[in-house]
PDB file of C-alpha atoms in Angstrom:
ATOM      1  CA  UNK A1100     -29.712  20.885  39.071  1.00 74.00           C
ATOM      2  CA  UNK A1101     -26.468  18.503  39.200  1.00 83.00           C
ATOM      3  CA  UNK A1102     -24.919  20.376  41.634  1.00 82.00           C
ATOM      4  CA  UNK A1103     -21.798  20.958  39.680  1.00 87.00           C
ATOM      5  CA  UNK A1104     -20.530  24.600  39.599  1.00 83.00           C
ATOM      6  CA  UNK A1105     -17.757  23.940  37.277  1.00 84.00           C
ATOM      7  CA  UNK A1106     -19.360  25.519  34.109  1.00 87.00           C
ATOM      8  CA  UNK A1107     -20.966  28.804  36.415  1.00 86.00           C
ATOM      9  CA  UNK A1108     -16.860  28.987  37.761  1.00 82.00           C
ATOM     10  CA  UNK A1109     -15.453  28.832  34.402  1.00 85.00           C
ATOM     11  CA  UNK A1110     -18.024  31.291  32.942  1.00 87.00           C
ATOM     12  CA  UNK A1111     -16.916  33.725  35.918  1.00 85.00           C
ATOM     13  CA  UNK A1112     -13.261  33.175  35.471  1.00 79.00           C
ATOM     14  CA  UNK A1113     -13.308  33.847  31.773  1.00 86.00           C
ATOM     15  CA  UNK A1114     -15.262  37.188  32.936  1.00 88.00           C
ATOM     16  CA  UNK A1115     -12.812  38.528  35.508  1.00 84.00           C
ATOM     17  CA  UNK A1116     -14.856  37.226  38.406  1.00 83.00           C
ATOM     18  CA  UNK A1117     -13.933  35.282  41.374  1.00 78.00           C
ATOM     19  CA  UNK A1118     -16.936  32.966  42.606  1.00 78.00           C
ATOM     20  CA  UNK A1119     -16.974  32.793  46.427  1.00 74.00           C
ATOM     21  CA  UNK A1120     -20.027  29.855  47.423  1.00 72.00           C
ATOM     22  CA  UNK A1121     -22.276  31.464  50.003  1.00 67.00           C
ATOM     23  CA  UNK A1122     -22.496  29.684  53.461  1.00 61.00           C
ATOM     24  CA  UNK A1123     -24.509  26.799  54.271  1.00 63.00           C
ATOM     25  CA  UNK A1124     -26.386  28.635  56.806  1.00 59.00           C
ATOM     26  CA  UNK A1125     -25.875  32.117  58.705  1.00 56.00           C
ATOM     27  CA  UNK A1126     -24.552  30.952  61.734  1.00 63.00           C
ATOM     28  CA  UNK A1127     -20.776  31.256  61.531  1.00 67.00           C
ATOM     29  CA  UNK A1128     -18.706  30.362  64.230  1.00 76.00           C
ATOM     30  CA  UNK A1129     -15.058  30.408  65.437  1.00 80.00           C
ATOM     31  CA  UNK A1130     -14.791  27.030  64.013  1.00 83.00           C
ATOM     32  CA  UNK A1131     -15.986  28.326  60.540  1.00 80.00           C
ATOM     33  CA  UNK A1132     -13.584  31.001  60.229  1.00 85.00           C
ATOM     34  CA  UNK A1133     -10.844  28.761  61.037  1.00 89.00           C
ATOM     35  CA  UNK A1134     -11.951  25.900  58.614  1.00 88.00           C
ATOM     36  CA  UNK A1135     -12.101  28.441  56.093  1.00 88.00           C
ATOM     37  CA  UNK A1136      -8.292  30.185  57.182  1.00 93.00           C
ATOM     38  CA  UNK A1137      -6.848  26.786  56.875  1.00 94.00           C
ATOM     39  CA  UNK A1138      -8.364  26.383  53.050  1.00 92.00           C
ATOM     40  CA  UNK A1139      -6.508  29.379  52.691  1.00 95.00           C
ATOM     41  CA  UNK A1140      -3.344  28.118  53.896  1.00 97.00           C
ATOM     42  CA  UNK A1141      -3.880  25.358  51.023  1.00 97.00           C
ATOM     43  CA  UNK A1142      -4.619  27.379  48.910  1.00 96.00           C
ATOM     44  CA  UNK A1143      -1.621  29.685  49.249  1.00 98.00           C
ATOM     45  CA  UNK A1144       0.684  27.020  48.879  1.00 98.00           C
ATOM     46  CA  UNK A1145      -0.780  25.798  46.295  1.00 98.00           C
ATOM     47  CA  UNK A1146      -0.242  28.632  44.670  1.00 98.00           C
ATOM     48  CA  UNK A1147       3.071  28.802  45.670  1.00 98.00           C
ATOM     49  CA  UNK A1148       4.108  25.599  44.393  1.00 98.00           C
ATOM     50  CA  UNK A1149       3.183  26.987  40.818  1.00 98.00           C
ATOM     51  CA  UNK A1150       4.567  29.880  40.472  1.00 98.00           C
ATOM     52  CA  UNK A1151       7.678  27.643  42.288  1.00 98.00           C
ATOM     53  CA  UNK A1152       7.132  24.765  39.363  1.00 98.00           C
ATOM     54  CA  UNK A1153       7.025  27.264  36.603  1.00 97.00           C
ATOM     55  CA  UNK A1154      10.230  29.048  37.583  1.00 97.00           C
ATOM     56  CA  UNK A1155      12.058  25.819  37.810  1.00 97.00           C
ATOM     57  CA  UNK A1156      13.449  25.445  34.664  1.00 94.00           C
ATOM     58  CA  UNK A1157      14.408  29.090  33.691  1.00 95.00           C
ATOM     59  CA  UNK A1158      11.161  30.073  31.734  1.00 93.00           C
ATOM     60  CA  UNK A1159       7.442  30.046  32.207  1.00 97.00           C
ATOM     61  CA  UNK A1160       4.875  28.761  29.058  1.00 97.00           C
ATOM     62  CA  UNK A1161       1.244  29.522  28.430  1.00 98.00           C
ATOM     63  CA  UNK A1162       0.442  25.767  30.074  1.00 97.00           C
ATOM     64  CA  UNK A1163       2.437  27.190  33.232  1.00 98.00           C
ATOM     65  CA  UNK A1164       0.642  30.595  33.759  1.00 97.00           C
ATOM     66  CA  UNK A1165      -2.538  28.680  33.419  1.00 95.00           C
ATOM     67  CA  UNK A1166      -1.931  26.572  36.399  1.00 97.00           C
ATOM     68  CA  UNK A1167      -0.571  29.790  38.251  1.00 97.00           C
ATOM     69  CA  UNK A1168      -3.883  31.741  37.319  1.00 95.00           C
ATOM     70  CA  UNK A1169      -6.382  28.888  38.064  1.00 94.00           C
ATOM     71  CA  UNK A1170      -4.337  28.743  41.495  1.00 97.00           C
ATOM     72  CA  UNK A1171      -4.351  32.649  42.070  1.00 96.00           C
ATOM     73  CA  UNK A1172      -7.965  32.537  41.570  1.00 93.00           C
ATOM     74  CA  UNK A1173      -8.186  29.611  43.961  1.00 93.00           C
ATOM     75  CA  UNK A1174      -6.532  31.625  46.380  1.00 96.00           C
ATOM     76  CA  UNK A1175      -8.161  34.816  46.107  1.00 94.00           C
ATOM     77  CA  UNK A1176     -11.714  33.207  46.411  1.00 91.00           C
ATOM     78  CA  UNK A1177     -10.010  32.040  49.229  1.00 93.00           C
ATOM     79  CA  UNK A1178      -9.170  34.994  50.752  1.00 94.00           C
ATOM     80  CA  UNK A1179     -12.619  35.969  50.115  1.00 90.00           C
ATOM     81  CA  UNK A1180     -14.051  33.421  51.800  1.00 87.00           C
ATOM     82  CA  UNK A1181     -12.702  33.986  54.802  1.00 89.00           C
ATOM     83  CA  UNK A1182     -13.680  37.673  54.601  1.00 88.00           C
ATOM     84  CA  UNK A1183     -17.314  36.174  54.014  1.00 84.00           C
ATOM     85  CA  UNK A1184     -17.627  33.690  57.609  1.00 84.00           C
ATOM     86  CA  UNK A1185     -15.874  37.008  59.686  1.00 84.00           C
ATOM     87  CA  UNK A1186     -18.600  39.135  57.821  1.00 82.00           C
ATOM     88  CA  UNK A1187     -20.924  36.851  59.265  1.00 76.00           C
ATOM     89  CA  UNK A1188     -19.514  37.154  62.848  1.00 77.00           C
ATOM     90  CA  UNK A1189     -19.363  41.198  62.659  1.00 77.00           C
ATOM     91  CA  UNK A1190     -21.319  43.217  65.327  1.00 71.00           C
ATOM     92  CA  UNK A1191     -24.543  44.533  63.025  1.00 54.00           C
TER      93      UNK A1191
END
């Protein structure tokens, strides 16, 4: 295995999935959770900044609303991640 997850991303993308990598280990901490918040703080303004960039000149192409997916996807994984470390905080 190489490691790279770029063709299992772009196989779940093209599917309608998000792909959210599981934890390192099941110990999550406060520490996690906030790594993980801040990558979502990226990742929103990331997305921001395309949907911003496409706007900019009065019309959005097909290049554009690719850059605005592949960032919404970024962010929702995100978003999901984050979900994923508190998960593994919750009282069972």
């Amino acid at each position: 295995m190489t490691g790279d997850a770029r063709i299992l991303a772009a196989f779940a993308h093209s599917n309608g999935y998000l792909l959210v990598k599981a934890p390192e280990n099941c110990a999550e901490s406060d520490v996690s959770v906030l790594e993980q918040v801040a990558a979502l703080m990226v990742a929103h303004g990331s997305f921001g900044q395309e949907v911003y960039d496409a706007l900019a000149d009065g019309g959005v192409d097909q290049q554009e609303m690719m850059r605005v997916n592949a960032a919404g996807r970024a962010l929702m994984e995100a978003v999901a991640g984050v979900a994923r470390r508190l998960s593994g905080m919750a009282d069972q």
